[in-house]
């Protein structure tokens, strides 16, 4: 009796083991899935706050230009926009600690979509057909990104970052990136080639390091908050220095691009290059596409393409707000008879600002009065 029941109990116990293992795997995957969704929500909210802050700052600039009394940085509304932008960027920083970098970076198109909608509602800008088509494409691309992106998120620890940092594929990628950056910087500085693609490629190469370091720092801070202290390892401070330095030089080159080129060119090109560099950095450094099905990779890249086209259509030929200086009066608007006999000496002449120039003007005035 005992011998006959023992094999049955053993068989029952063996059949239960796979169910227990499956339940254990499900319990382990649920926090990762929740972290993945939490990262998406935080990133979307952060990008919406950034778009709101940009429109608030734009409205503050327009209002201060109409009043013409005080500079824009004395406006409380402008500082509120700056504060909202800081909160939005902080949300994007935190999102890298919960979701893959190859997903958080493409979600930046949410900021472009929200900015276009807010500018139409609050700033009374005209809506165009390209805005509707571009917004639809960007929303469709964002849905494909969220659906087919890698759904696994690893716990970023100091030991894992050290392991990734010394891997041969990342070292090869870093070497190629440094060589390309030096070549582009030589063309930009020495050869004086001020092409928008060169400047945006410099920004994208720096952005790749920024994404890697931001995700490392954010992930280690997240693990430290959960109870596993990661701030005692030197790799945390190395990544922190890389993050600050790459962000500073990235902002420097981006501001130079904004001075040389129009925003309608800089915004879509920067979004495309930044997103592409972030995806490549996530694939090479954090191996985020490892084990992902080929169909998922194809649809994910197709969603990125739709987002790129949508952002390009939204940013293309945006109407410019031209502000006229209140202190400037056109010459043809000045009352009185026109005078062509008195000519201001040119600044390049030797007599400009000298006694001879003043005597010439006085002599012309005496001749006219006589």
Short mmCIF file of C-alpha atoms in Angstrom, two decimals:
data_model
loop_
_atom_site.label_atom_id
_atom_site.label_comp_id
_atom_site.label_asym_id
_atom_site.label_seq_id
_atom_site.Cartn_x
_atom_site.Cartn_y
_atom_site.Cartn_z
CA UNK A 1 0.00 0.00 0.00
CA UNK A 2 2.76 2.36 0.98
CA UNK A 3 4.91 1.34 -1.95
CA UNK A 4 2.03 1.85 -4.39
CA UNK A 5 1.21 5.36 -3.12
CA UNK A 6 4.80 6.59 -3.07
CA UNK A 7 5.31 6.62 -6.86
CA UNK A 8 1.96 8.40 -7.28
CA UNK A 9 2.96 11.08 -4.76
CA UNK A 10 6.31 11.46 -6.45
CA UNK A 11 4.63 11.81 -9.83
CA UNK A 12 2.23 14.42 -8.45
CA UNK A 13 5.10 16.35 -6.89
CA UNK A 14 7.07 16.30 -10.15
CA UNK A 15 4.03 17.51 -12.11
CA UNK A 16 3.56 20.41 -9.72
CA UNK A 17 7.17 21.60 -10.03
CA UNK A 18 6.76 23.14 -13.52
CA UNK A 19 3.72 25.06 -12.31
CA UNK A 20 5.66 26.40 -9.36
CA UNK A 21 8.55 27.41 -11.59
CA UNK A 22 6.16 29.11 -14.02
CA UNK A 23 4.49 30.99 -11.18
CA UNK A 24 7.87 32.02 -9.82
CA UNK A 25 8.92 33.33 -13.26
CA UNK A 26 5.64 35.23 -13.55
CA UNK A 27 6.20 36.82 -10.16
CA UNK A 28 9.71 37.81 -11.20
CA UNK A 29 8.53 39.23 -14.52
CA UNK A 30 5.64 41.26 -13.12
CA UNK A 31 7.86 43.91 -11.46
CA UNK A 32 9.82 44.26 -14.70
CA UNK A 33 6.60 44.67 -16.68
CA UNK A 34 5.31 47.22 -14.19
CA UNK A 35 8.64 49.06 -14.35
CA UNK A 36 8.43 49.00 -18.14
CA UNK A 37 4.96 50.57 -18.15
CA UNK A 38 5.97 53.02 -15.43
CA UNK A 39 8.91 54.17 -17.52
CA UNK A 40 6.61 54.76 -20.51
CA UNK A 41 4.13 56.77 -18.43
CA UNK A 42 6.88 58.87 -16.81
CA UNK A 43 8.49 59.58 -20.19
CA UNK A 44 5.19 60.62 -21.80
CA UNK A 45 4.31 62.89 -18.88
CA UNK A 46 7.80 64.41 -18.93
CA UNK A 47 7.62 65.14 -22.66
CA UNK A 48 4.16 66.72 -22.27
CA UNK A 49 5.51 68.95 -19.49
CA UNK A 50 8.42 69.94 -21.72
CA UNK A 51 6.06 70.94 -24.54
CA UNK A 52 3.90 72.95 -22.11
CA UNK A 53 6.99 74.69 -20.74
CA UNK A 54 8.22 75.61 -24.22
CA UNK A 55 4.88 77.17 -25.11
CA UNK A 56 4.75 79.04 -21.79
CA UNK A 57 8.21 80.47 -22.43
CA UNK A 58 7.21 81.37 -25.98
CA UNK A 59 4.09 83.15 -24.72
CA UNK A 60 6.19 85.00 -22.14
CA UNK A 61 8.57 86.15 -24.87
CA UNK A 62 5.69 87.37 -27.02
CA UNK A 63 4.05 89.23 -24.14
CA UNK A 64 7.28 90.88 -23.01
CA UNK A 65 8.03 91.91 -26.60
CA UNK A 66 4.60 93.53 -26.90
CA UNK A 67 5.06 95.44 -23.67
CA UNK A 68 8.70 96.26 -24.36
CA UNK A 69 9.38 97.36 -20.80
CA UNK A 70 11.34 94.61 -19.04
CA UNK A 71 13.54 91.72 -20.23
CA UNK A 72 12.01 88.25 -20.47
CA UNK A 73 13.93 86.81 -17.50
CA UNK A 74 12.07 89.17 -15.16
CA UNK A 75 8.77 87.50 -16.06
CA UNK A 76 7.30 85.09 -13.51
CA UNK A 77 5.61 83.17 -16.31
CA UNK A 78 8.92 82.58 -18.05
CA UNK A 79 10.43 81.16 -14.87
CA UNK A 80 7.40 78.90 -14.44
CA UNK A 81 8.10 77.54 -17.91
CA UNK A 82 11.74 76.94 -17.01
CA UNK A 83 10.66 75.12 -13.83
CA UNK A 84 8.25 72.92 -15.78
CA UNK A 85 11.01 72.09 -18.25
CA UNK A 86 13.25 71.02 -15.38
CA UNK A 87 10.52 68.75 -14.03
CA UNK A 88 9.96 67.26 -17.48
CA UNK A 89 13.66 66.59 -18.03
CA UNK A 90 13.84 65.03 -14.57
CA UNK A 91 10.96 62.74 -15.57
CA UNK A 92 12.83 61.67 -18.71
CA UNK A 93 15.91 61.04 -16.58
CA UNK A 94 13.92 58.83 -14.21
CA UNK A 95 12.26 56.97 -17.10
CA UNK A 96 15.62 55.59 -18.23
CA UNK A 97 15.86 53.72 -14.95
CA UNK A 98 12.62 51.81 -15.63
CA UNK A 99 12.46 51.20 -19.39
CA UNK A 100 14.93 50.44 -22.22
CA UNK A 101 16.81 53.39 -23.70
CA UNK A 102 15.73 52.33 -27.20
CA UNK A 103 12.14 53.08 -26.18
CA UNK A 104 12.49 56.23 -24.07
CA UNK A 105 14.39 58.18 -26.75
CA UNK A 106 11.79 57.73 -29.57
CA UNK A 107 9.04 58.84 -27.18
CA UNK A 108 10.47 62.34 -27.55
CA UNK A 109 8.08 62.75 -30.49
CA UNK A 110 5.32 63.11 -27.89
CA UNK A 111 6.78 66.52 -27.04
CA UNK A 112 6.58 67.63 -30.68
CA UNK A 113 2.97 66.44 -31.03
CA UNK A 114 1.86 68.05 -27.76
CA UNK A 115 3.66 71.29 -28.61
CA UNK A 116 1.86 71.52 -31.96
CA UNK A 117 -1.53 70.96 -30.29
CA UNK A 118 -0.87 73.45 -27.47
CA UNK A 119 0.39 76.13 -29.86
CA UNK A 120 -2.82 75.87 -31.88
CA UNK A 121 -5.08 76.06 -28.82
CA UNK A 122 -3.34 78.66 -26.66
CA UNK A 123 -1.08 80.62 -29.02
CA UNK A 124 -3.74 80.73 -31.76
CA UNK A 125 -1.40 79.40 -34.43
CA UNK A 126 -3.01 78.15 -37.61
CA UNK A 127 -3.33 74.40 -38.05
CA UNK A 128 -2.11 73.01 -41.35
CA UNK A 129 -2.78 69.83 -43.28
CA UNK A 130 0.82 68.75 -42.72
CA UNK A 131 0.28 69.08 -38.95
CA UNK A 132 -2.68 66.69 -39.07
CA UNK A 133 -0.89 64.16 -41.28
CA UNK A 134 2.34 64.44 -39.31
CA UNK A 135 0.55 64.10 -35.98
CA UNK A 136 -1.30 61.00 -37.20
CA UNK A 137 1.91 59.39 -38.42
CA UNK A 138 3.73 60.25 -35.19
CA UNK A 139 0.93 58.80 -33.04
CA UNK A 140 0.86 55.62 -35.13
CA UNK A 141 4.63 55.31 -34.90
CA UNK A 142 4.54 55.84 -31.14
CA UNK A 143 1.94 53.09 -30.75
CA UNK A 144 4.11 50.68 -32.75
CA UNK A 145 7.14 51.65 -30.67
CA UNK A 146 5.39 50.98 -27.38
CA UNK A 147 3.86 47.72 -28.61
CA UNK A 148 6.87 46.11 -30.29
CA UNK A 149 9.77 47.54 -28.28
CA UNK A 150 11.78 45.26 -25.97
CA UNK A 151 9.59 44.47 -22.97
CA UNK A 152 12.40 43.26 -20.73
CA UNK A 153 14.20 45.67 -18.44
CA UNK A 154 17.32 44.59 -16.59
CA UNK A 155 18.28 45.86 -13.15
CA UNK A 156 21.14 48.29 -13.74
CA UNK A 157 23.83 47.66 -11.13
CA UNK A 158 27.40 48.85 -10.86
CA UNK A 159 28.80 45.40 -11.65
CA UNK A 160 26.58 45.13 -14.74
CA UNK A 161 27.67 48.56 -16.00
CA UNK A 162 31.32 47.61 -15.49
CA UNK A 163 30.76 44.38 -17.41
CA UNK A 164 29.11 46.22 -20.30
CA UNK A 165 31.78 48.95 -20.33
CA UNK A 166 34.67 46.53 -20.93
CA UNK A 167 32.89 44.36 -23.50
CA UNK A 168 34.66 44.17 -26.87
CA UNK A 169 31.67 45.33 -28.94
CA UNK A 170 31.24 48.49 -26.87
CA UNK A 171 34.97 49.24 -26.96
CA UNK A 172 34.90 48.86 -30.75
CA UNK A 173 31.83 51.10 -30.94
CA UNK A 174 33.50 53.70 -28.71
CA UNK A 175 36.64 53.67 -30.86
CA UNK A 176 34.65 54.21 -34.06
CA UNK A 177 32.63 56.98 -32.42
CA UNK A 178 35.76 58.81 -31.22
CA UNK A 179 37.33 58.61 -34.68
CA UNK A 180 34.16 59.93 -36.35
CA UNK A 181 33.85 62.72 -33.78
CA UNK A 182 37.44 63.85 -34.36
CA UNK A 183 36.96 63.85 -38.15
CA UNK A 184 33.72 65.84 -37.92
CA UNK A 185 35.23 68.27 -35.41
CA UNK A 186 38.21 68.81 -37.72
CA UNK A 187 35.89 69.55 -40.65
CA UNK A 188 33.78 71.87 -38.51
CA UNK A 189 36.58 73.82 -36.81
CA UNK A 190 39.56 73.70 -39.16
CA UNK A 191 37.89 73.40 -42.56
CA UNK A 192 35.05 75.71 -41.51
CA UNK A 193 32.39 73.39 -42.96
CA UNK A 194 29.24 74.75 -41.31
CA UNK A 195 26.83 72.19 -42.71
CA UNK A 196 23.81 71.24 -40.63
CA UNK A 197 24.47 67.50 -41.01
CA UNK A 198 27.99 67.87 -39.60
CA UNK A 199 26.79 69.82 -36.56
CA UNK A 200 23.88 67.45 -35.92
CA UNK A 201 26.16 64.41 -36.21
CA UNK A 202 28.41 65.94 -33.55
CA UNK A 203 25.37 66.36 -31.32
CA UNK A 204 24.21 62.78 -32.04
CA UNK A 205 27.59 61.23 -31.20
CA UNK A 206 27.59 63.08 -27.88
CA UNK A 207 23.96 62.11 -27.32
CA UNK A 208 24.89 58.44 -27.62
CA UNK A 209 27.23 58.76 -24.64
CA UNK A 210 24.61 60.82 -22.84
CA UNK A 211 21.99 58.09 -23.18
CA UNK A 212 24.38 55.39 -21.98
CA UNK A 213 25.50 57.41 -18.96
CA UNK A 214 22.02 58.70 -18.10
CA UNK A 215 20.56 55.19 -18.05
CA UNK A 216 23.49 53.93 -15.97
CA UNK A 217 23.23 56.75 -13.41
CA UNK A 218 19.42 56.59 -13.28
CA UNK A 219 19.43 52.80 -12.95
CA UNK A 220 22.00 52.78 -10.16
CA UNK A 221 20.11 55.51 -8.28
CA UNK A 222 16.90 53.49 -8.66
CA UNK A 223 18.58 50.36 -7.28
CA UNK A 224 20.01 52.38 -4.40
CA UNK A 225 16.54 53.67 -3.52
CA UNK A 226 15.25 50.10 -3.55
CA UNK A 227 17.86 49.12 -0.97
CA UNK A 228 20.88 47.94 -2.99
CA UNK A 229 23.38 50.75 -2.55
CA UNK A 230 25.26 51.43 -5.79
CA UNK A 231 26.68 54.87 -5.05
CA UNK A 232 29.80 53.47 -3.37
CA UNK A 233 31.23 52.14 -6.64
CA UNK A 234 33.59 54.30 -8.74
CA UNK A 235 31.74 53.45 -11.96
CA UNK A 236 28.78 55.52 -10.75
CA UNK A 237 30.87 58.70 -10.56
CA UNK A 238 32.59 57.92 -13.86
CA UNK A 239 29.19 57.70 -15.55
CA UNK A 240 28.08 60.87 -13.74
CA UNK A 241 31.05 62.81 -15.12
CA UNK A 242 30.44 61.43 -18.63
CA UNK A 243 26.78 62.43 -18.38
CA UNK A 244 27.50 66.01 -17.32
CA UNK A 245 30.31 66.53 -19.85
CA UNK A 246 28.43 65.03 -22.80
CA UNK A 247 25.29 67.04 -21.94
CA UNK A 248 27.29 70.28 -21.73
CA UNK A 249 29.02 69.84 -25.10
CA UNK A 250 25.81 68.58 -26.67
CA UNK A 251 23.99 71.76 -25.61
CA UNK A 252 26.91 73.85 -26.89
CA UNK A 253 26.81 72.38 -30.41
CA UNK A 254 23.01 72.44 -30.44
CA UNK A 255 22.96 76.15 -29.61
CA UNK A 256 25.47 76.80 -32.39
CA UNK A 257 23.19 74.95 -34.79
CA UNK A 258 20.21 77.04 -33.65
CA UNK A 259 22.22 80.22 -34.36
CA UNK A 260 23.29 79.14 -37.85
CA UNK A 261 20.16 77.36 -39.06
CA UNK A 262 16.42 77.67 -38.72
CA UNK A 263 14.57 75.77 -36.01
CA UNK A 264 12.41 74.02 -38.61
CA UNK A 265 15.59 72.33 -39.85
CA UNK A 266 17.28 71.70 -36.51
CA UNK A 267 14.29 70.15 -34.67
CA UNK A 268 13.48 67.23 -37.03
CA UNK A 269 17.12 66.46 -37.86
CA UNK A 270 18.10 66.51 -34.18
CA UNK A 271 15.18 64.23 -33.28
CA UNK A 272 16.09 61.71 -35.98
CA UNK A 273 19.81 61.66 -35.19
CA UNK A 274 19.29 61.62 -31.41
CA UNK A 275 16.78 58.77 -31.59
CA UNK A 276 18.97 56.73 -33.92
CA UNK A 277 22.03 57.21 -31.69
CA UNK A 278 20.02 56.29 -28.58
CA UNK A 279 18.71 53.09 -30.20
CA UNK A 280 22.20 52.08 -31.36
CA UNK A 281 23.61 52.82 -27.89
CA UNK A 282 20.90 50.71 -26.25
CA UNK A 283 21.52 47.83 -28.63
CA UNK A 284 25.32 47.83 -28.32
CA UNK A 285 25.87 48.74 -24.68
CA UNK A 286 22.80 47.33 -22.91
CA UNK A 287 22.02 44.59 -25.49
CA UNK A 288 18.33 45.51 -25.41
CA UNK A 289 17.41 43.70 -28.64
CA UNK A 290 18.90 40.41 -27.51
CA UNK A 291 16.29 37.65 -27.86
CA UNK A 292 13.78 39.94 -29.59
CA UNK A 293 11.93 38.43 -32.55
CA UNK A 294 12.87 39.63 -36.03
CA UNK A 295 9.28 40.73 -36.73
CA UNK A 296 9.25 42.85 -33.58
CA UNK A 297 12.53 44.50 -34.59
CA UNK A 298 11.20 45.26 -38.08
CA UNK A 299 7.93 46.77 -36.82
CA UNK A 300 9.81 48.72 -34.13
CA UNK A 301 12.08 50.27 -36.77
CA UNK A 302 9.03 50.94 -38.96
CA UNK A 303 7.41 52.78 -36.03
CA UNK A 304 10.58 54.88 -35.68
CA UNK A 305 10.40 55.73 -39.38
CA UNK A 306 6.77 56.84 -39.05
CA UNK A 307 7.68 59.00 -36.06
CA UNK A 308 10.55 60.58 -38.00
CA UNK A 309 8.29 61.44 -40.94
CA UNK A 310 5.59 62.78 -38.61
CA UNK A 311 7.99 65.06 -36.74
CA UNK A 312 9.43 66.30 -40.05
CA UNK A 313 5.95 67.19 -41.34
CA UNK A 314 5.01 68.98 -38.11
CA UNK A 315 8.24 71.00 -37.91
CA UNK A 316 8.41 71.78 -41.64
CA UNK A 317 7.74 75.41 -42.57
CA UNK A 318 6.38 76.42 -39.19
CA UNK A 319 5.07 80.02 -39.20
CA UNK A 320 7.49 82.48 -37.66
CA UNK A 321 6.45 85.17 -35.23
CA UNK A 322 8.18 88.37 -36.27
CA UNK A 323 8.41 90.98 -33.57
CA UNK A 324 9.07 94.60 -34.53
CA UNK A 325 11.21 96.64 -32.23
CA UNK A 326 9.12 99.29 -30.54
CA UNK A 327 12.07 101.68 -30.41
CA UNK A 328 12.69 101.44 -34.16
CA UNK A 329 11.05 103.95 -36.51
CA UNK A 330 11.38 103.52 -40.23
CA UNK A 331 12.93 106.42 -42.10
CA UNK A 332 9.96 106.84 -44.40
CA UNK A 333 7.68 107.26 -41.38
CA UNK A 334 9.48 110.31 -39.96
CA UNK A 335 7.46 113.51 -40.62
CA UNK A 336 9.10 116.43 -42.43
CA UNK A 337 10.72 117.06 -45.76
CA UNK A 338 13.24 114.61 -47.08
CA UNK A 339 16.90 115.65 -46.90
CA UNK A 340 19.41 114.15 -49.26
CA UNK A 341 22.17 116.72 -48.93
CA UNK A 342 23.36 115.61 -45.50
CA UNK A 343 24.98 112.22 -45.58
CA UNK A 344 26.32 110.37 -42.57
CA UNK A 345 30.00 109.48 -43.09
CA UNK A 346 30.67 105.76 -43.34
CA UNK A 347 32.23 104.06 -40.34
CA UNK A 348 35.07 102.66 -42.46
CA UNK A 349 36.31 106.08 -43.62
CA UNK A 350 39.13 107.88 -41.88
CA UNK A 351 37.00 110.98 -41.24
CA UNK A 352 34.27 109.12 -39.32
CA UNK A 353 33.83 110.63 -35.87
CA UNK A 354 36.58 113.18 -36.43
CA UNK A 355 36.56 116.97 -36.46
CA UNK A 356 36.66 116.98 -40.26
CA UNK A 357 33.41 115.01 -40.40
CA UNK A 358 31.71 117.48 -38.06
CA UNK A 359 32.93 120.44 -40.13
CA UNK A 360 31.61 118.80 -43.28
CA UNK A 361 28.16 118.37 -41.72
CA UNK A 362 28.13 121.96 -40.39
CA UNK A 363 29.20 123.36 -43.74
CA UNK A 364 26.45 121.41 -45.47
CA UNK A 365 23.92 122.77 -42.95
CA UNK A 366 25.04 126.38 -43.52
CA UNK A 367 24.83 125.99 -47.27
CA UNK A 368 21.31 124.59 -47.02
CA UNK A 369 20.11 127.39 -44.72
CA UNK A 370 21.47 130.06 -47.01
#
